[in-house]
Coordinates of C-alpha atoms and ligand atoms in Angstrom, one line a residue:
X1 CA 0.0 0.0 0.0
X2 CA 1.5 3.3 -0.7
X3 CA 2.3 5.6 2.3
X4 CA 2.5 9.3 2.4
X5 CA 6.0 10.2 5.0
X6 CA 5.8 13.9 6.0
X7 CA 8.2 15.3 8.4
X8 CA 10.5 18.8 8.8
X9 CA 13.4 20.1 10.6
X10 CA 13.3 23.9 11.7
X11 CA 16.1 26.4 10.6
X12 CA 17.2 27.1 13.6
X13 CA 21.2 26.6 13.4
X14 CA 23.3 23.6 12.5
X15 CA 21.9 20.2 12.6
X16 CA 23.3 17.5 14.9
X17 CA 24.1 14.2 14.7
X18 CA 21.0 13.5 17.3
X19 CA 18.7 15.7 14.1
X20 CA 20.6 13.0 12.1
X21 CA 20.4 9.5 13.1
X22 CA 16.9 10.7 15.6
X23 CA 15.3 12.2 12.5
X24 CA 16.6 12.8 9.1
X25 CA 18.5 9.6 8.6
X26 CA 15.2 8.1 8.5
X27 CA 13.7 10.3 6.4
X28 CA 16.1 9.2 3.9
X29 CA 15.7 5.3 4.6
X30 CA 11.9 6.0 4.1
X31 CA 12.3 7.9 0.9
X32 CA 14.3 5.2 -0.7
X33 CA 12.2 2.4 0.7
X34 CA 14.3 1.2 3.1
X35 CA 12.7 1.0 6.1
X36 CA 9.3 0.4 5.6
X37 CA 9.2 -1.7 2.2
X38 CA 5.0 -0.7 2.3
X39 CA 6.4 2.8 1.8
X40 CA 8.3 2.8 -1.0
X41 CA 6.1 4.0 -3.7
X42 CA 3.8 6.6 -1.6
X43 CA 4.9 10.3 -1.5
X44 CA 7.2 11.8 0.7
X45 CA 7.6 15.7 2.0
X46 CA 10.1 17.1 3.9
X47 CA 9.8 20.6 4.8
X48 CA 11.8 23.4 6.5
X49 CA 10.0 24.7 8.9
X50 CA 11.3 28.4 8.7
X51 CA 7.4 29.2 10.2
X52 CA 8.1 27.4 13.5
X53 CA 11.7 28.6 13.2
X54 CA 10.1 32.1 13.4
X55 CA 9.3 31.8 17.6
X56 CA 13.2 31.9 17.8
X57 CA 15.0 33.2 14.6
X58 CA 13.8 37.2 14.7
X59 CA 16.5 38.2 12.0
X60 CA 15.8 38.5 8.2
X61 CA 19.3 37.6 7.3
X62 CA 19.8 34.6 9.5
X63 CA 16.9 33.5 8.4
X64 CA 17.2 33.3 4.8
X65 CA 20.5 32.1 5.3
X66 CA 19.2 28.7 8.1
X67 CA 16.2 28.2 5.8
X68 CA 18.8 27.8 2.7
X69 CA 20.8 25.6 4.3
X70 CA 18.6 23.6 5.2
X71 CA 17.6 22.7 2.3
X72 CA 21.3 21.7 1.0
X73 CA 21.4 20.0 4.1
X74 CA 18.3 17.7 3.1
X75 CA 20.1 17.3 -0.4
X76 CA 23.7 16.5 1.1
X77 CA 22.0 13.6 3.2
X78 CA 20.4 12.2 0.5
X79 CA 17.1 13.6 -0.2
X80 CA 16.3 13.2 -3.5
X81 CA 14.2 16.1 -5.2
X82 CA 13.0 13.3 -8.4
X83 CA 11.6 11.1 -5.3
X84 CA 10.8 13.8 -2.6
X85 CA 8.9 17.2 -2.4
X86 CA 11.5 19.2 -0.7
X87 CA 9.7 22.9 0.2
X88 CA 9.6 25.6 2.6
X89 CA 6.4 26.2 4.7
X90 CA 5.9 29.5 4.6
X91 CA 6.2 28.8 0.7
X92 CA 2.4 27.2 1.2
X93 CA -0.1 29.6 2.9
X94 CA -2.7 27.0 3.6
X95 CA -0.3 25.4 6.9
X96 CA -1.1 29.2 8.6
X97 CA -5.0 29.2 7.1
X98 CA -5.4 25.8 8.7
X99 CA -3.6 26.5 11.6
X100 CA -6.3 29.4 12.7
X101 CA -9.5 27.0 11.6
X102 CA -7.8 24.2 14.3
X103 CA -7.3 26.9 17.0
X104 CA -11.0 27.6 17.2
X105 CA -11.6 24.3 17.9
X106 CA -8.6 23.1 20.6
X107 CA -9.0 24.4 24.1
X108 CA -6.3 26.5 25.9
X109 CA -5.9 23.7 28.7
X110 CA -5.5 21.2 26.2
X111 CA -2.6 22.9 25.4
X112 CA -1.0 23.9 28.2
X113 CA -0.5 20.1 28.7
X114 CA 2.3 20.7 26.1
X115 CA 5.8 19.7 27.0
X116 CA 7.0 22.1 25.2
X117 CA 4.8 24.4 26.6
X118 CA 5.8 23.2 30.0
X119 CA 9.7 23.3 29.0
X120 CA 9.2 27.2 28.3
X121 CA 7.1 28.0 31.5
X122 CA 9.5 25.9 33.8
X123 CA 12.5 27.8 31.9
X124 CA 11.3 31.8 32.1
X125 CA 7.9 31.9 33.0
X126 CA 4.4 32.5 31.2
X127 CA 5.1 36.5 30.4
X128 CA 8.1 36.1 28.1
X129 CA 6.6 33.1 26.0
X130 CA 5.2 34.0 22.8
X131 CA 1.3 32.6 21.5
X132 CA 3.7 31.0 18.6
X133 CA 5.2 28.8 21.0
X134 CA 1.9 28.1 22.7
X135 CA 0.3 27.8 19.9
X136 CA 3.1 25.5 17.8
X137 CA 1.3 22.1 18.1
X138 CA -1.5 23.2 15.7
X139 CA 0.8 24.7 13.3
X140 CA 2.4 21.4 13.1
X141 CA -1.2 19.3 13.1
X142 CA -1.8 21.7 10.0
X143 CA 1.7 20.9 8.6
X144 CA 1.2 16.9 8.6
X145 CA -2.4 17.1 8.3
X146 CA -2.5 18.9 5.0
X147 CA -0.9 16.1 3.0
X148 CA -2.8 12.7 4.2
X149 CA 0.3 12.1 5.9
X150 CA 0.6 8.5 6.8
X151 CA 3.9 8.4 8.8
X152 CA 6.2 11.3 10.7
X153 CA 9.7 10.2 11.1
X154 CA 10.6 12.1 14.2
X155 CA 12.8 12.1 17.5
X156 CA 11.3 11.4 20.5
X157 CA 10.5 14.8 21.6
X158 CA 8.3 15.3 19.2
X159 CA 5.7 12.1 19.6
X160 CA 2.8 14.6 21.8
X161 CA 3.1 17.1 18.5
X162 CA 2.0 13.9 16.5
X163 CA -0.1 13.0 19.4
X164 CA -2.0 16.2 19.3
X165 CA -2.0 16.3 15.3
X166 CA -4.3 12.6 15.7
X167 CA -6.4 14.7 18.3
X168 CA -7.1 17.9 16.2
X169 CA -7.6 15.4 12.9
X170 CA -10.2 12.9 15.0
X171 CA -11.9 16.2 16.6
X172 CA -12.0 18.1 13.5
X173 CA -13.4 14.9 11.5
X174 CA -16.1 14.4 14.5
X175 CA -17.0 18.0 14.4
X176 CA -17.1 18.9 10.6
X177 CA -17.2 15.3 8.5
X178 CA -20.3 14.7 7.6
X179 CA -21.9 18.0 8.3
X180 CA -22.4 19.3 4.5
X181 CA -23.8 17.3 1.6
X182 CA -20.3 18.5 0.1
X183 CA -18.5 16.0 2.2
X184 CA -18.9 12.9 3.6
X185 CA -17.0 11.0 6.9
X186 CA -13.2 11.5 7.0
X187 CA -11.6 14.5 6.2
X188 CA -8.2 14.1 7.7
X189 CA -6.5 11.0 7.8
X190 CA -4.6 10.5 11.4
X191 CA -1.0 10.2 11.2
X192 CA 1.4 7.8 13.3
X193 CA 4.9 9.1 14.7
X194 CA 8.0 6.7 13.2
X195 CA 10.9 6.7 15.9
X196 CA 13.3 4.1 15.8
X197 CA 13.2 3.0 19.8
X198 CA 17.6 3.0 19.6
X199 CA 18.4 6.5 19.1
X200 CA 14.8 7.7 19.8
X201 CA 16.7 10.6 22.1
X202 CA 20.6 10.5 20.9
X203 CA 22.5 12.4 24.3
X204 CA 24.7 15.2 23.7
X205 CA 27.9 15.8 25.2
X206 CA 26.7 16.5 28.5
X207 CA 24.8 13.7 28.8
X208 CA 21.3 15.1 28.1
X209 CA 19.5 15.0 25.3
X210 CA 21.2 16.5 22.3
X211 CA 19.7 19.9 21.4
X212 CA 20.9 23.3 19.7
X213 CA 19.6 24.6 22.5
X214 CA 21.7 22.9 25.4
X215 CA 25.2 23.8 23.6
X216 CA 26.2 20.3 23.7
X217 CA 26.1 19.0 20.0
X218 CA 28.6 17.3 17.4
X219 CA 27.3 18.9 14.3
X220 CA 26.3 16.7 11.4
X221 CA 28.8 18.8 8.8
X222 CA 31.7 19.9 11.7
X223 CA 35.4 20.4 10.6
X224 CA 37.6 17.8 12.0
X225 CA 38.8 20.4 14.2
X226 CA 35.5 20.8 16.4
X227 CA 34.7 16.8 16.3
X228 CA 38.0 16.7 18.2
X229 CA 37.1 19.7 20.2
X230 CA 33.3 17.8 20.9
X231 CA 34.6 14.9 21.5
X232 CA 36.9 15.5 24.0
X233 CA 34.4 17.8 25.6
X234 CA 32.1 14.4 26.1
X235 CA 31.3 14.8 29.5
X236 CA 32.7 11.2 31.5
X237 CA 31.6 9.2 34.8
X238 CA 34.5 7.6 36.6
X239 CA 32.0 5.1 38.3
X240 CA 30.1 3.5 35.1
X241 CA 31.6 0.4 33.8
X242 CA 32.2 2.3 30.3
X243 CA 32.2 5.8 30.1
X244 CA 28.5 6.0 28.9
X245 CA 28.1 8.9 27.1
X246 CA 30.8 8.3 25.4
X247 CA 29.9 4.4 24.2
X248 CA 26.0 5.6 23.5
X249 CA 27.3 8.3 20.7
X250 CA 29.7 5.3 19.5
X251 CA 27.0 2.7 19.2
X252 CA 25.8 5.1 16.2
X253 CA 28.6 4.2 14.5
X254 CA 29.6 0.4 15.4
X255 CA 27.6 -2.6 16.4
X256 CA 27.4 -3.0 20.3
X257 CA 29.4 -6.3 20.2
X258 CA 32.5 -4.6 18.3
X259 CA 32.3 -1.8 21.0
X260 CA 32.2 -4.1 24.1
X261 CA 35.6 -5.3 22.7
X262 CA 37.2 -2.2 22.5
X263 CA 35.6 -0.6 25.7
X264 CA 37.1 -3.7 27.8
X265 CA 40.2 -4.1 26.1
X266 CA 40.6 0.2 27.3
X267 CA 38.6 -0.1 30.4
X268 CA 39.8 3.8 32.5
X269 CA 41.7 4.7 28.8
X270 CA 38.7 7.8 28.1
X271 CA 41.4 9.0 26.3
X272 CA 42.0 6.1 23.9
X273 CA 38.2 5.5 23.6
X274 CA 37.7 8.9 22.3
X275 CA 40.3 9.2 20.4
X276 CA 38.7 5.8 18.6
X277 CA 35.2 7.9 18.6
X278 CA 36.7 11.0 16.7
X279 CA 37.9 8.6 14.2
X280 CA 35.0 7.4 13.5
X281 CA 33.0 10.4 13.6
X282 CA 35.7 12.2 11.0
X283 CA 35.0 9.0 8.6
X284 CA 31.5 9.4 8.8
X285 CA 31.4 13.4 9.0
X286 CA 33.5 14.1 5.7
X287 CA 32.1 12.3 3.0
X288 CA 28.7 14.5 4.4
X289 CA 30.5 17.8 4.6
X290 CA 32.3 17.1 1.3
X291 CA 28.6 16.5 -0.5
X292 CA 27.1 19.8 1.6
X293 CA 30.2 21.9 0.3
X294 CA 29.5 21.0 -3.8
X295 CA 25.9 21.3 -3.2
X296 CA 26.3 24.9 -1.5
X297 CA 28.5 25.8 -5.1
X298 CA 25.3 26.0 -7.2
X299 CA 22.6 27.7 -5.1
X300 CA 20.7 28.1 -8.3
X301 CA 19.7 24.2 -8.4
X302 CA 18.7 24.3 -4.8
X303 CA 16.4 26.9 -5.1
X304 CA 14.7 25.9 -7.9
X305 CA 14.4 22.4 -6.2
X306 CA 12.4 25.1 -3.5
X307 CA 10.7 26.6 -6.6
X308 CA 9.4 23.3 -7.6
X309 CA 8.8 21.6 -4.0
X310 CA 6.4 25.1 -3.4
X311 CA 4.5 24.0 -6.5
X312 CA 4.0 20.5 -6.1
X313 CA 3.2 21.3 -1.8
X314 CA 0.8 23.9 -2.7
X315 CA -1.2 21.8 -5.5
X316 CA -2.1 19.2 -2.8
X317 CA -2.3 21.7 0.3
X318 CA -4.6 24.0 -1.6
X319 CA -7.0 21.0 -2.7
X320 CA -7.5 20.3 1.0
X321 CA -8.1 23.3 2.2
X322 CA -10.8 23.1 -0.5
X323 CA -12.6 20.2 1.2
X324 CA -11.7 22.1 4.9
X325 CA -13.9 25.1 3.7
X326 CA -16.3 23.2 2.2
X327 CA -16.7 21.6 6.0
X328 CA -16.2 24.2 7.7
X329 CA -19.5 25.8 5.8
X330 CA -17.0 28.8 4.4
X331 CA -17.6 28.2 0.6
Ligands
ADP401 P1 16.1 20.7 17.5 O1 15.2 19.7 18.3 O2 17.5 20.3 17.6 O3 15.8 22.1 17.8 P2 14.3 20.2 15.2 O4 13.2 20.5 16.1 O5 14.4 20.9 13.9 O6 15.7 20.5 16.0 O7 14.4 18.6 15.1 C1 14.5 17.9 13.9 C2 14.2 16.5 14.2 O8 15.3 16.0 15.0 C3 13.0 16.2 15.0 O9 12.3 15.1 14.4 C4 13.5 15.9 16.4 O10 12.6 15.0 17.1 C5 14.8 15.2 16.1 N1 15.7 15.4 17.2 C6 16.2 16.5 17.7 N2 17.1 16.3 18.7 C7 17.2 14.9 18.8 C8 17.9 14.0 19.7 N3 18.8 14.5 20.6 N4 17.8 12.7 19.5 C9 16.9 12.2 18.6 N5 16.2 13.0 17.7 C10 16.3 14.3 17.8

């Protein structure tokens, strides 16, 4: 059976390796059939998110800029534009339309039960957080929700947003589906979150989980200088049998048997370990960055790769939003 895969990654700096295996190492696997043989011949869309970027990135120029390389980021890992609709989300109007048609119908309790919401409030209280940030769970139900979207390949931090995105489809269907002579039963199809249980939430040097936010990550395209710097920066407990932050960012790139070799054969060496790690992460890093730089020569092709995701996004997003209004009693 044919799947639609929908998923983005906001512009809001330099992607990680937890963005990478968590997330967008998936998206790939999906696109080329990989990991879900079902999925092979449905359509995928991966979008940058510069809308939900927009709670955090306030600056014209940074913007353009994280938005564009995003997109040669998706092309560098492997996204394909001949199997993929690769587009930017405030390229499609309909994600903010639909966003305002699901507010009036989602309570303000409901979400305030947010983690993200709660993550904000714990960090600097209700007065300095933005309604975009409150409000970011029905921007994403309108992002996956536009597109029949059968499958979201996400980290684990992101399962509620997919959570709520089945909750605002199933309320929206109850509400509106068969309420016109227009339309009948179902208008949006509820979507199920993909996360791979193994690196479902990849660590970052610190030990928690890796964010842009925490300033503990090993970006995906880093020089070989600041792999060494990360690395070495990998934050180590004397009393585990392995140093474990260490051997989790490892497993990423060996099976667990070979590492359970090494690790014992070094057992108190850190130094060793990492030095084995940086390795490793300098194999895997500069084939990527290599790609990321040629792509980055001709901007032309990646924006008219933009120029053609828009197109394709908006002929499907627009026909929806037909059927929305339709329901909705608007037209
Ligand atoms: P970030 O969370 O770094 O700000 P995004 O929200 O753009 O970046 O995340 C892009 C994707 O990467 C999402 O699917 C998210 O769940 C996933 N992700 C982010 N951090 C991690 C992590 N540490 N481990 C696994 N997946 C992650």
């Amino acid at each position: 059976m044919q799947k639609t895969i929908f998923s983005g990654v906001k512009p809001t700096g330099k992607p990680h390796i937890g963005n990478y295996f968590g997330a967008m190492k998936q998206f790939v696997a999906l696109q080329n059939g990989r990991s879900d043989p079902d999925a092979s011949a449905g359509v995928n869309y991966f979008m940058i998110a510069d809308y939900h970027a927009l709670n955090l990135i306030q600056n014209a120029k940074e913007m353009r800029e994280l938005s564009l390389d995003v997109a040669i980021d998706f092309l560098a890992i492997g996204l394909d534009p001949k199997k993929s609709i690769i587009f930017k989300q405030s390229d499609v109007p309909e994600h903010t339309e639909l966003t305002w048609i699901f507010d009036t119908i989602t309570t303000v309790p409901y979400l305030k039960r947010a983690h993200a919401y709660k993550d904000a409030l714990a960090k600097s209280g209700e007065e300095s957080i933005n309604v975009g940030t409150f409000n970011y769970p029905m921007l994403m139900a309108s992002d996956i929700l536009l597109y029949d979207t059968d499958i979201v390949p996400v980290g684990q931090d992101q399962k509620q947003h997919i959570e709520s995105a089945r909750d605002t489809a199933e309320k929206f269907n109850r509400i509106f589906g068969g309420s016109t002579s227009l339309t009948t039963g179902e208008i949006f199809k509820l979507p199920e979150a993909y996360i791979l249980k193994d690196v479902e939430t990849v660590p970052g040097t610190d030990g928690r989980k890796m964010s842009k936010s925490y300033d503990n990550t090993i970006s995906l395209f880093a020089s070989d200088d600041e792999i060494e710097k990360a690395v070495m920066s990998i934050v180590t407990d004397s009393k585990a049998k392995y140093p474990e932050n260490v051997f989790y960012i490892h497993k990423l790139f060996r099976p667990t048997k070979e590492l359970d070799k090494i690790y014992e054969e070094n057992k108190g060496k850190y130094k060793v370990v990492k030095e084995i790690l940086i390795e490793d992460l300098k194999n895997f890093i500069r084939p990527l960055r290599e790609r990321k730089g040629e792509i980055a020569k001709d901007l032309g092709y990646v924006n008219k790769v933009l120029e053609e995701g828009k197109e394709k996004a908006k002929l499907v997003a627009s026909k929806k939003m037909r059927q929305v209004k339709k329901a909705i009693g608007v037209i």
